[in-house]
Coordinates of C-alpha atoms and ligand atoms in Angstrom, one line a residue:
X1331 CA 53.7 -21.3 -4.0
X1332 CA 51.5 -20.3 -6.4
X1333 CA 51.5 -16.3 -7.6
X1334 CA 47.7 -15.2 -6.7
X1335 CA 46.4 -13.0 -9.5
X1336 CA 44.5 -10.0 -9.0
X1337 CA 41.2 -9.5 -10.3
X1338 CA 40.1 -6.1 -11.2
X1339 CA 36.8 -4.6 -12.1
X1340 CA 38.0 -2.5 -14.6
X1341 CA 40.9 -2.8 -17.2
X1342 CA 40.9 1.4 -16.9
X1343 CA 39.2 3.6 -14.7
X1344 CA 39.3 7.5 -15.7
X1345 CA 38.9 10.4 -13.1
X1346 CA 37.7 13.3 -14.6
X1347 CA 34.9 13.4 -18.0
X1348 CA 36.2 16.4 -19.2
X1349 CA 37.6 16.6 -23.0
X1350 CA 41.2 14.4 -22.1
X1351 CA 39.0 11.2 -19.7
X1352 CA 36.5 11.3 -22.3
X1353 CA 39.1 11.1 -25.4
X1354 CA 40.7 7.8 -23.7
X1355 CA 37.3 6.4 -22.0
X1356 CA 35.9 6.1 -25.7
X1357 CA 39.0 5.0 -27.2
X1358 CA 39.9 2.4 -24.9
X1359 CA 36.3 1.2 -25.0
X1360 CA 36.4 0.9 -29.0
X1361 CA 39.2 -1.5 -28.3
X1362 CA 37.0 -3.5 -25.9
X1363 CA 38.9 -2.2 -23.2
X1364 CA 36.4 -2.6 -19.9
X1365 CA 36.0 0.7 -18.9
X1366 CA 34.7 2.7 -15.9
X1367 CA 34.2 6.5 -15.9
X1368 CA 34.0 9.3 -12.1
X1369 CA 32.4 12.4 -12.5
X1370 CA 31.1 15.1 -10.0
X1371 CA 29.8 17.3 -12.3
X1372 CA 28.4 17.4 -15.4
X1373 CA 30.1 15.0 -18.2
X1374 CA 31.9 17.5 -20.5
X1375 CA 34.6 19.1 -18.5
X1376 CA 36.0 22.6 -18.3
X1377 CA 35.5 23.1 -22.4
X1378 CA 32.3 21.9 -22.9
X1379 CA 30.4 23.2 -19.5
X1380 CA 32.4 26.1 -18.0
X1381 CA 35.3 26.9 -21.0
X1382 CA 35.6 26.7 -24.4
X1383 CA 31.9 25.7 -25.9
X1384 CA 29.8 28.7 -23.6
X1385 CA 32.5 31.1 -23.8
X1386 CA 32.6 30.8 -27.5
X1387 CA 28.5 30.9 -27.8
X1388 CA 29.1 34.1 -26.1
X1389 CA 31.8 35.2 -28.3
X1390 CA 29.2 35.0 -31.2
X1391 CA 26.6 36.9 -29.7
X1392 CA 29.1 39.6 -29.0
X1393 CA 30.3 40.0 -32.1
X1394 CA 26.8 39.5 -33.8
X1395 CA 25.6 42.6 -32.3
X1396 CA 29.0 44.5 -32.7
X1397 CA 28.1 43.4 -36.7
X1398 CA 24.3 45.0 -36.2
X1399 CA 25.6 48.4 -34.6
X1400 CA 28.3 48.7 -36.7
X1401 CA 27.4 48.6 -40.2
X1402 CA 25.2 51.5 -41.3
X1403 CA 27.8 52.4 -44.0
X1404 CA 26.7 49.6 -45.6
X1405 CA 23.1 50.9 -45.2
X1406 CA 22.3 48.4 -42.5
X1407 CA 19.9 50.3 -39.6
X1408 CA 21.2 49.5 -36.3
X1409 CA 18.1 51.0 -34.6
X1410 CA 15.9 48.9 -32.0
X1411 CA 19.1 46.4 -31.8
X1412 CA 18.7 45.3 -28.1
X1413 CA 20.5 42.9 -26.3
X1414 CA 18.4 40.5 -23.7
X1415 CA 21.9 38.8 -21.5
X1416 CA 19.0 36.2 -19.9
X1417 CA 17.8 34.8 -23.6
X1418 CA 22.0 34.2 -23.8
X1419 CA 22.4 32.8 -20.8
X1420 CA 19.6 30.6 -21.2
X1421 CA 20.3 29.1 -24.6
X1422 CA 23.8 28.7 -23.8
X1423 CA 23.0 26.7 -20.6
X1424 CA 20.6 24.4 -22.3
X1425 CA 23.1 24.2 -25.5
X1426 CA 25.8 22.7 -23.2
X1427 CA 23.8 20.6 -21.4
X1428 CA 22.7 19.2 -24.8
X1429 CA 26.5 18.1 -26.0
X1430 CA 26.8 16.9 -22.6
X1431 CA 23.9 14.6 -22.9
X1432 CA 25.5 13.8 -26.0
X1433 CA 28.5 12.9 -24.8
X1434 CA 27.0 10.5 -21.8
X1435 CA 25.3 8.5 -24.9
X1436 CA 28.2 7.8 -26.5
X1437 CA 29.9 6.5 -23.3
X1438 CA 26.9 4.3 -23.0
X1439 CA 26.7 3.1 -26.4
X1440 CA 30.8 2.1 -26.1
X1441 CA 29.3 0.1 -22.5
X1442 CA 32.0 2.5 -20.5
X1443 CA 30.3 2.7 -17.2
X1444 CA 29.5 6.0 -15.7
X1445 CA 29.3 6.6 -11.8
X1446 CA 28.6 10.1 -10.2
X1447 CA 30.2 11.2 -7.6
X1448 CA 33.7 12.2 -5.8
X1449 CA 36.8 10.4 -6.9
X1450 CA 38.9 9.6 -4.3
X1451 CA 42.3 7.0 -4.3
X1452 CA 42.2 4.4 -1.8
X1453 CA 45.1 2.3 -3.2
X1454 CA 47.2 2.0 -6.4
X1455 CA 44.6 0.4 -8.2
X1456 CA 41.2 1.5 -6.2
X1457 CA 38.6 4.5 -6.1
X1458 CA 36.0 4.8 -3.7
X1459 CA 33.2 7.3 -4.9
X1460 CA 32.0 9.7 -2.7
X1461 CA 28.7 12.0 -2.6
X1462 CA 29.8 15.5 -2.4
X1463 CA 26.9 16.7 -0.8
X1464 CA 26.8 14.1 2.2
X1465 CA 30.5 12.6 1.6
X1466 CA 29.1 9.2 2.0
X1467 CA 31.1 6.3 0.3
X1468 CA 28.8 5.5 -2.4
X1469 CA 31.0 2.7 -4.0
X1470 CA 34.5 1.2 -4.4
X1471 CA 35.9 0.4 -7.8
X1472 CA 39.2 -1.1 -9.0
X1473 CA 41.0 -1.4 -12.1
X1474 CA 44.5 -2.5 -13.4
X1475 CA 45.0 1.5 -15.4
X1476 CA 44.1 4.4 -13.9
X1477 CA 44.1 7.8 -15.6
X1478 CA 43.6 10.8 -13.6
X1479 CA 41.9 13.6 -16.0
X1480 CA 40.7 16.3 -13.2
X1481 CA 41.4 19.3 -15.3
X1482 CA 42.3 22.1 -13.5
X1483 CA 40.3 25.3 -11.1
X1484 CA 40.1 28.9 -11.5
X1485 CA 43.0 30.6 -8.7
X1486 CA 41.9 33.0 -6.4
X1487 CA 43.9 35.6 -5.4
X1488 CA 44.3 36.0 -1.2
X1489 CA 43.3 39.1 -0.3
X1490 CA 40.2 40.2 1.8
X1491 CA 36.9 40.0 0.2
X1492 CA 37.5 37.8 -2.5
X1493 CA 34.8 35.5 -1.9
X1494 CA 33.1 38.6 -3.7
X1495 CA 34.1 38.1 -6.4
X1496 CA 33.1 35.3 -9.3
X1497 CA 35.9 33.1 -11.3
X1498 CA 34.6 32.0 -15.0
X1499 CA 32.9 29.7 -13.5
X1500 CA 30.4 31.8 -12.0
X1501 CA 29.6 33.9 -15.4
X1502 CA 27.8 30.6 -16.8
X1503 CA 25.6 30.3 -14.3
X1504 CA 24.6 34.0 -13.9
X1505 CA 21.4 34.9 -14.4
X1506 CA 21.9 38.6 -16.4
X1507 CA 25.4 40.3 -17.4
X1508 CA 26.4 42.9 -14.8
X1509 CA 26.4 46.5 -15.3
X1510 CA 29.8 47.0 -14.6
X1511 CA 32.6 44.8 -14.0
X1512 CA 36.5 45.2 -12.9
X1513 CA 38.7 42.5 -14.4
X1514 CA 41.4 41.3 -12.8
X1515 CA 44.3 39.6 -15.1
X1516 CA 45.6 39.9 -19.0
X1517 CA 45.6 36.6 -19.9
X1518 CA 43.3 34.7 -22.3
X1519 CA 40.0 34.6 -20.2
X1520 CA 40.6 38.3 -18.8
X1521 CA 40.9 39.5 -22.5
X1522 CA 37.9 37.0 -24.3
X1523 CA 35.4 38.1 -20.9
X1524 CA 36.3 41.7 -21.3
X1525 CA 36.0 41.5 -25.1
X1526 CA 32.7 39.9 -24.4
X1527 CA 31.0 41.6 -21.7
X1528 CA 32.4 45.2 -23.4
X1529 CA 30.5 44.4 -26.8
X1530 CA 27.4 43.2 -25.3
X1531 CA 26.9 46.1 -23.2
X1532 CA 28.6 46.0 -19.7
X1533 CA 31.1 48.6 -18.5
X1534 CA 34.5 47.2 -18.6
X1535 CA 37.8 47.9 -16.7
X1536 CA 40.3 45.3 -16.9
X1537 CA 43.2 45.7 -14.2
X1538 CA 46.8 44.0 -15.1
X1539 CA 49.6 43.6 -12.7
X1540 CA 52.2 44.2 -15.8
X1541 CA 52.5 46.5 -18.5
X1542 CA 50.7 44.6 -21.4
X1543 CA 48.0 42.2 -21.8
X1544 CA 48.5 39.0 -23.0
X1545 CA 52.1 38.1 -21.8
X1546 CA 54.3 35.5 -23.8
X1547 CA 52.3 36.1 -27.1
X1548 CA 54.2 38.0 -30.0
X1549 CA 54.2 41.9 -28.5
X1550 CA 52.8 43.1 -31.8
X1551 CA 49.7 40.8 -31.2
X1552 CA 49.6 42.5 -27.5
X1553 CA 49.8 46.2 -29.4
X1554 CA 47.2 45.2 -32.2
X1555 CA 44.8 44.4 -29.2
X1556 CA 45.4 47.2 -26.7
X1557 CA 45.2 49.9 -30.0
X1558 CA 41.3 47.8 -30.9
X1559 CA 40.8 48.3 -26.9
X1560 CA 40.3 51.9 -27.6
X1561 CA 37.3 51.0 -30.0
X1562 CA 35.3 49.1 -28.0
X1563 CA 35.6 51.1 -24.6
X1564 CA 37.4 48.9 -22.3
X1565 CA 39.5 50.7 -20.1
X1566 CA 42.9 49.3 -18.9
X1567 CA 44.4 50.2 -15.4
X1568 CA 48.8 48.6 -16.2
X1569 CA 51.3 47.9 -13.2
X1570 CA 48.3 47.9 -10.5
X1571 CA 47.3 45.1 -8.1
X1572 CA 44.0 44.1 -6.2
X1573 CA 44.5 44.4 -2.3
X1574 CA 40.8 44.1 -1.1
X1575 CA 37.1 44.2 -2.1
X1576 CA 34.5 45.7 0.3
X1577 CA 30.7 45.8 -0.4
X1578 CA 29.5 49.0 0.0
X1579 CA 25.5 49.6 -1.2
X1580 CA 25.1 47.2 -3.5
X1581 CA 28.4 47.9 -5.3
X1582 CA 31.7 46.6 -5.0
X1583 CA 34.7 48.7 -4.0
X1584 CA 37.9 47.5 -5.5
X1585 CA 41.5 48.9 -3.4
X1586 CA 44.3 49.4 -5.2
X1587 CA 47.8 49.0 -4.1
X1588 CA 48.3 52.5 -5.2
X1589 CA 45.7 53.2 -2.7
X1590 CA 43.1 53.9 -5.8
X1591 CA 39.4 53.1 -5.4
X1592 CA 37.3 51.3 -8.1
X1593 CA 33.7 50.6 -8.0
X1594 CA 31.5 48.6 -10.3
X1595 CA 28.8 46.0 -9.7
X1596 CA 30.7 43.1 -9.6
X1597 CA 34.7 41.8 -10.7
X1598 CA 35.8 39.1 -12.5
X1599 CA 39.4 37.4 -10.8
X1600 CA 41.1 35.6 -14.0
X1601 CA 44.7 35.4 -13.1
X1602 CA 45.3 31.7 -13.6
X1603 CA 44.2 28.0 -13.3
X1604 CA 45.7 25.3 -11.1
X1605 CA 45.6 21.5 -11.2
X1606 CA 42.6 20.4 -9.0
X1607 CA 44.1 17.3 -7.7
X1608 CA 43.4 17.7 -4.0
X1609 CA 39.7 15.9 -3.7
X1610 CA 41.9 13.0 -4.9
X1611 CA 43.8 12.3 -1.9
X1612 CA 46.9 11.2 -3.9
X1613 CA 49.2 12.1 -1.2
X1614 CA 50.1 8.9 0.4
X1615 CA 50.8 7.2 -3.4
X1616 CA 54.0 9.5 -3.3
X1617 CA 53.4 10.7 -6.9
X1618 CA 56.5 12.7 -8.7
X1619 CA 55.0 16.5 -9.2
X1620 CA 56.5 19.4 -11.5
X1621 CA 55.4 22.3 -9.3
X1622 CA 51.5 21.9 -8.5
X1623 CA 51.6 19.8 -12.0
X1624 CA 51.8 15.5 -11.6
X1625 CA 54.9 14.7 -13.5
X1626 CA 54.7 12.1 -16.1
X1627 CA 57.0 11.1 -19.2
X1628 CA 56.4 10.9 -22.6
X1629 CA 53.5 8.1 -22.3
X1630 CA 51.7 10.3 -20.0
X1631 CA 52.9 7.7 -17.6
X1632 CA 53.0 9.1 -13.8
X1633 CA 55.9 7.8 -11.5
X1634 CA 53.5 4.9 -10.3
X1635 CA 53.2 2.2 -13.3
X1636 CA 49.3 1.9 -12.9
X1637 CA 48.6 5.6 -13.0
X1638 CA 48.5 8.1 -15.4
X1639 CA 47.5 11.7 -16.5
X1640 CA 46.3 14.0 -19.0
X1641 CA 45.2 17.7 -19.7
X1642 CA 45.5 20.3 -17.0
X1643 CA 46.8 18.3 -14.4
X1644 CA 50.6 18.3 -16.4
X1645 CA 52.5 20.8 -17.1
X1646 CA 52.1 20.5 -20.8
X1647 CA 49.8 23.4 -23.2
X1648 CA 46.4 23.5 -21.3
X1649 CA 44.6 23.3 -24.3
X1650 CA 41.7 21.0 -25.0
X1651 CA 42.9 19.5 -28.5
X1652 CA 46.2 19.0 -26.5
X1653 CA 43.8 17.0 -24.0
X1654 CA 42.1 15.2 -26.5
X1655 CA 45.2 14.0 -28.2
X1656 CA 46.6 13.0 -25.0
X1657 CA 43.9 10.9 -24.1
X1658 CA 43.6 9.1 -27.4
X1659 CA 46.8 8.4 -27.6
X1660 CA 46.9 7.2 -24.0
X1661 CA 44.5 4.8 -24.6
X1662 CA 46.3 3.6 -28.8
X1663 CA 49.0 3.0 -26.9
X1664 CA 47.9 0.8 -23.6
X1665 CA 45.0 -1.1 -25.6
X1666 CA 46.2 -1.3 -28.8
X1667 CA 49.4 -1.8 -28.9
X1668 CA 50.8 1.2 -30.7
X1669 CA 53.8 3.3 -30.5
X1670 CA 52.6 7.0 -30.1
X1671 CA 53.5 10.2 -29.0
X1672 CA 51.8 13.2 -28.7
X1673 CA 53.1 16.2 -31.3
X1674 CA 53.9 19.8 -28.8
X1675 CA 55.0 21.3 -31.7
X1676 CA 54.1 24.3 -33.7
X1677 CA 50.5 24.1 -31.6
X1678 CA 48.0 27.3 -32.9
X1679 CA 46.8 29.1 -30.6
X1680 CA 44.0 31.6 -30.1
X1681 CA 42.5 34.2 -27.7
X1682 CA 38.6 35.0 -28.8
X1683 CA 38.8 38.6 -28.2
X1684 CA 37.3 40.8 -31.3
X1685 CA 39.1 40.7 -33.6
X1686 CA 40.6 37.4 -32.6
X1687 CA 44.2 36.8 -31.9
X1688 CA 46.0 33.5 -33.6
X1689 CA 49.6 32.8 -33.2
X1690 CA 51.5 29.4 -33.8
X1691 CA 54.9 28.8 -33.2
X1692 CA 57.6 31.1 -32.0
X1693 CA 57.0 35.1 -31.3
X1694 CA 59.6 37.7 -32.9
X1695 CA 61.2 38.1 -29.2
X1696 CA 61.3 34.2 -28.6
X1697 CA 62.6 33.6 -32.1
X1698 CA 65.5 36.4 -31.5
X1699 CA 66.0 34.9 -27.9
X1700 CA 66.9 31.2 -29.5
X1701 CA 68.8 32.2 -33.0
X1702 CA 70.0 35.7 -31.8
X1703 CA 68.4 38.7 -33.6
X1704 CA 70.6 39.3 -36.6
X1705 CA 69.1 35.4 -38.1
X1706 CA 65.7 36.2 -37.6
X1707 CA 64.1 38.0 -40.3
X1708 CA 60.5 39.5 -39.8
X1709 CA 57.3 40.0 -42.3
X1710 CA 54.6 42.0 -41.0
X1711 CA 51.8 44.2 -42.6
X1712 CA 48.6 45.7 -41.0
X1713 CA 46.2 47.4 -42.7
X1714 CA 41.9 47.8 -42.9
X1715 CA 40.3 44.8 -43.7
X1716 CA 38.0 45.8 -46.7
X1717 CA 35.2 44.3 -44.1
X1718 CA 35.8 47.2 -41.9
X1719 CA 35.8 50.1 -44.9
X1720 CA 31.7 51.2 -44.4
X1721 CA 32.2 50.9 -40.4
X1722 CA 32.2 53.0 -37.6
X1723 CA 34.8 50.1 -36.3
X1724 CA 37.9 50.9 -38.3
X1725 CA 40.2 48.5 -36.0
X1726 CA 43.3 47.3 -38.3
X1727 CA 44.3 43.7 -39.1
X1728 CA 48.1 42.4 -38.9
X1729 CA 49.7 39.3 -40.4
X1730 CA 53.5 38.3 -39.3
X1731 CA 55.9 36.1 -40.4
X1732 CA 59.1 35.0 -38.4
X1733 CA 61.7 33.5 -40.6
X1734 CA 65.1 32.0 -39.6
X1735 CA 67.0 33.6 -42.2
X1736 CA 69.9 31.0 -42.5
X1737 CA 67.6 28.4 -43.3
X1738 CA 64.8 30.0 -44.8
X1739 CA 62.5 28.0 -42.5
X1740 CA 59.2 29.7 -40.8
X1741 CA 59.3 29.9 -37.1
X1742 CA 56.2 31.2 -36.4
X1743 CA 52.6 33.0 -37.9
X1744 CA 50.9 35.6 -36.4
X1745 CA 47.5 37.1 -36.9
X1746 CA 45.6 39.9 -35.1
X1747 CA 42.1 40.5 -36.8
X1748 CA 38.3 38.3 -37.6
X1749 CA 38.9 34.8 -38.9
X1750 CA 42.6 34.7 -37.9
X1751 CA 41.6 31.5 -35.6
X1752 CA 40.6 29.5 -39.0
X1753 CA 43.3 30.6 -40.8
X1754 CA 46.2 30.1 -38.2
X1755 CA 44.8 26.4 -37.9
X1756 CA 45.7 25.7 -41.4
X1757 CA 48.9 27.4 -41.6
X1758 CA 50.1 25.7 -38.8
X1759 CA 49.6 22.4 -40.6
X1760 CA 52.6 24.1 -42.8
X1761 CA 54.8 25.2 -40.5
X1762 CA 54.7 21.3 -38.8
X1763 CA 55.8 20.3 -42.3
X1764 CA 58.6 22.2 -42.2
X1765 CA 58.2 25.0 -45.0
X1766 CA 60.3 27.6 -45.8
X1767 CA 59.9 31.7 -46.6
X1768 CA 59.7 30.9 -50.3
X1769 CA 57.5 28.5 -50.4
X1770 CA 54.8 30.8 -48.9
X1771 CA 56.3 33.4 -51.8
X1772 CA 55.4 30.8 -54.8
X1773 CA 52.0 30.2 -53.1
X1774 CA 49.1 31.8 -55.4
X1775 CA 47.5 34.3 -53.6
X1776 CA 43.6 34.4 -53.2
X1777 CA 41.8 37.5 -53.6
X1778 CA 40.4 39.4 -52.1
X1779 CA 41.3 38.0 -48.8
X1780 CA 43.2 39.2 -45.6
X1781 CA 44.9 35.4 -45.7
X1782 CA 46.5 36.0 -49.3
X1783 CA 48.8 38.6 -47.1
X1784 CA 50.5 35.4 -46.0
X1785 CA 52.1 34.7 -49.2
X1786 CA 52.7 38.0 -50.6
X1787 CA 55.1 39.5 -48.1
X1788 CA 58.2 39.4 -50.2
X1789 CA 61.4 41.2 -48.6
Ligands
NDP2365 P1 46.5 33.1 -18.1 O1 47.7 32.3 -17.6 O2 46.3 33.2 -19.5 O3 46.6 34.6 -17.5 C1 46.7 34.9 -16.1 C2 46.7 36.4 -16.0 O4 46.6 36.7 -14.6 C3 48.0 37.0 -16.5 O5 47.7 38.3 -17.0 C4 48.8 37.2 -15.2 O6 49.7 38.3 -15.2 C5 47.7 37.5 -14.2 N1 48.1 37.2 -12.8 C6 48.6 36.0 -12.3 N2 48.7 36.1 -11.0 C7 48.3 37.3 -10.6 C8 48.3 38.0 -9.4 N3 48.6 37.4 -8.3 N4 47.8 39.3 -9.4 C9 47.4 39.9 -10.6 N5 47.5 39.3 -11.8 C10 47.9 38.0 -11.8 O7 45.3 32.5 -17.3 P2 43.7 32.5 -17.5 O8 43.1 32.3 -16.2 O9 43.3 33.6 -18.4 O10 43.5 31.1 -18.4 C11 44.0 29.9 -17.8 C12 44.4 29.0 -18.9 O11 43.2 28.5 -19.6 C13 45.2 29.5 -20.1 O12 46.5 29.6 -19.8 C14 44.9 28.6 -21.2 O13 45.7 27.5 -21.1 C15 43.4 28.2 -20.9 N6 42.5 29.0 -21.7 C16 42.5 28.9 -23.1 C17 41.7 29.6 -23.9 C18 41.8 29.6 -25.4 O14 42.4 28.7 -25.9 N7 41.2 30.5 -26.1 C19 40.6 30.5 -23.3 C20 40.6 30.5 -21.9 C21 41.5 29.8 -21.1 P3 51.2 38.2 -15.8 O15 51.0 38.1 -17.3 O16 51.9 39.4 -15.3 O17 51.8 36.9 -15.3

């Protein structure tokens, strides 16, 4: 009998153009890999449309005019400084619809084939595309590799009146900034919106179910940020928890499970993301999950051979470099032959408040958890940057070092203050390299810098 051969449309169909789909789409194409491409939205993904890209545009304008009102010590007049939220909205909007467009031509010029709509499984190997408006079947498409690259959706608490309230999402397509606003969470987008929305203007009240904001980073990070908190006039309600939202004219009244009332205009839910794998209707492939994560193994390889993931779908750092790396490795290793894996270690991190917050590798208590505290050895100073001596903003700056003390070997950097971002990037190229305490201690210093701290913490 002889074997019949399937034909496929595609050698690789990715589901999902955000920063991972688009990583491997382009990468398998460069290696004439016949590629197809499903999007619903925009091509760009969480980081370029509704993350990383606007948020940080936003981040600048924030700390441009905390810069502007600031500075009069150094005989800079802050008068007339006025901030217009729908020029910022604007140019941000049209900037990311710009790298988008970019992004679409370079899937074009690599031939990868673009269709817009709904992806939606039909069989191991087949999509059919669906219109979200009218859910009509626009097309069916078929490939030997599929990689599912959905990214993930904001989580919304359940409690009455929530639909009043936005997710992230919602901020980029507003109009103006609010008045007022009550956030909800103290993880990375509760801290970088509040940092944002409290520079530019807006009344800010940020409401966390624990004690201290940013959970799992280095505590002294979480200190450094709750002490500049009291500069910039964001107040923090600790160990409360949203139980409803009511509007009442025109505002929006917040309960309390302490039975507290909060009103401001509107209120920002940022307690989490979840994979947004439901529009795919994967359920009948049977695929292992790790929690509301699909599992895969080291190849990014899901428990059916044809399928794989990337980014925010596994339960791996939701970052986008992590994504990116992913994706290109996906694809280096499935059409062209080579042996990769992706490196999850010593990955820097940042939250984009102001002053920023930069960390890679392990944090004081994590390092005392694994090598018990009498081996671990800390190096911390904090101190005004020179930047802040003329301002009314006198917010303090703090470098840390973690050291395993029997070998000498750096566990982890940490950095609370401006800049820390572009400086934990490169110190983290060390710490993957393996260095130890002293050879930060025969670095030469650079001066005057806040960096040259690094390597001048002797002890
Ligand atoms: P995070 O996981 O960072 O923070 C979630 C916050 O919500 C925590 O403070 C958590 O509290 C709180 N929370 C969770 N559930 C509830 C609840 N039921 N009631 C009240 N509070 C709750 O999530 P984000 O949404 O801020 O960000 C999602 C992910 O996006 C990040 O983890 C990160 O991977 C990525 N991201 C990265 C950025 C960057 O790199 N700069 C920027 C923005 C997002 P608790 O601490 O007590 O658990």
């Amino acid at each position: 009998m002889i074997k019949k051969v399937l034909e496929f449309q595609f050698d690789l169909i990715v589901v999902g153009a955000g920063s991972g789909g688009l990583a491997a789409a382009k990468r398998a194409a460069s290696y004439g890999a016949k590629v197809a491409i499903i999007e619903v939205n925009k091509v760009g993904g969480t980081c370029v449309i509704r993350g990383c890209v606007p948020k940080k545009l936003m981040v600048y304008a924030a700390k441009n005019k905390k810069n502007m009102t600031s500075s009069e010590g150094y005989g800079l007049k802050s008068e007339g400084v006025s901030f217009e939220s729908d020029i910022l909205l604007k140019n941000v909007r049209e900037e990311v619809s710009r790298l988008s467009d970019l992004h679409k031509n370079s899937l074009e010029k690599l031939n990868v084939s673009i269709f817009e709509g709904l992806g939606r499984f039909i069989s191991q190997n087949e999509l059919e595309i669906i219109c979200p408006k009218t859910n009509k079947i626009l097309k069916k498409i078929s490939s030997k590799k599929i990689l599912i690259s959905v990214g993930g959706k904001p989580k919304k608490l359940n409690i009455p009146g929530i639909g009043l309230a936005w997710t992230s999402d919602d901020i980029f397509e507003l109009d103006r900034f609010p008045e007022s606003i009550l956030i909800v969470g103290g993880g990375y987008i509760a801290c970088e919106f509040a940092s944002i929305f409290s520079n530019l203007g807006t009344e800010v009240t940020q409401l966390i179910r624990g004690e201290r904001l940013l959970n799992g980073f280095d505590e002294d990070l979480s200190s450094c940020l709750e002490e500049s908190r009291a500069f910039s006039g964001i107040s923090i309600i600790p160990k409360k928890q949203l139980q409803s939202i009511e509007s009442i004219n025109g505002d929006l009244e917040s309960t309390l499970d302490s039975g507290d009332k909060i009103q401001t205009k509107n209120i920002l839910i940022a307690t989490g993301r979840e994979p947004n794998l439901l529009p795919l209707n994967l359920e009948f492939l049977n695929l292992k999950m790790d929690g509301a994560y699909l599992d895969v193994d080291e190849l990014n390889q899901t428990s059916n051979e044809n399928i794989f993931a990337v980014g925010d779908i596994i339960n791996r750092p939701n970052l986008t470099p992590v994504a990116i790396e992913q994706g290109r490795i996906f694809s280096d290793n499935f059409f062209n032959e080579k042996k990769r894996k992706v490196n999850y270690e010593y990955i820097p991190k940042a939250v984009f408040t102001i002053p920023e917050i930069s960390t890679v590798g392990l944090s004081e208590e994590r390092a005392k958890e694994i090598y018990s505290e009498k081996n671990i050895k800390i190096f911390k100073c904090k101190f005004t940057p020179m930047s802040n001596t003329f301002k009314d903003y006198k917010s303090k700056c703090m470098l840390k070092i973690v050291v395993n003390k029997l070998t000498d070997k750096v566990l982890g950097c940490h950095m609370f203050g401006e800049t820390s971002s572009e400086i934990i990037q490169m110190v983290s190229i060390s710490l993957n390299a393996g260095i130890t305490k002293k050879e930060f201690d025969i670095t030469m210093a650079l001066h005057p810098t806040i960096s040259e701290e690094f390597v001048t913490m002797y002890g």
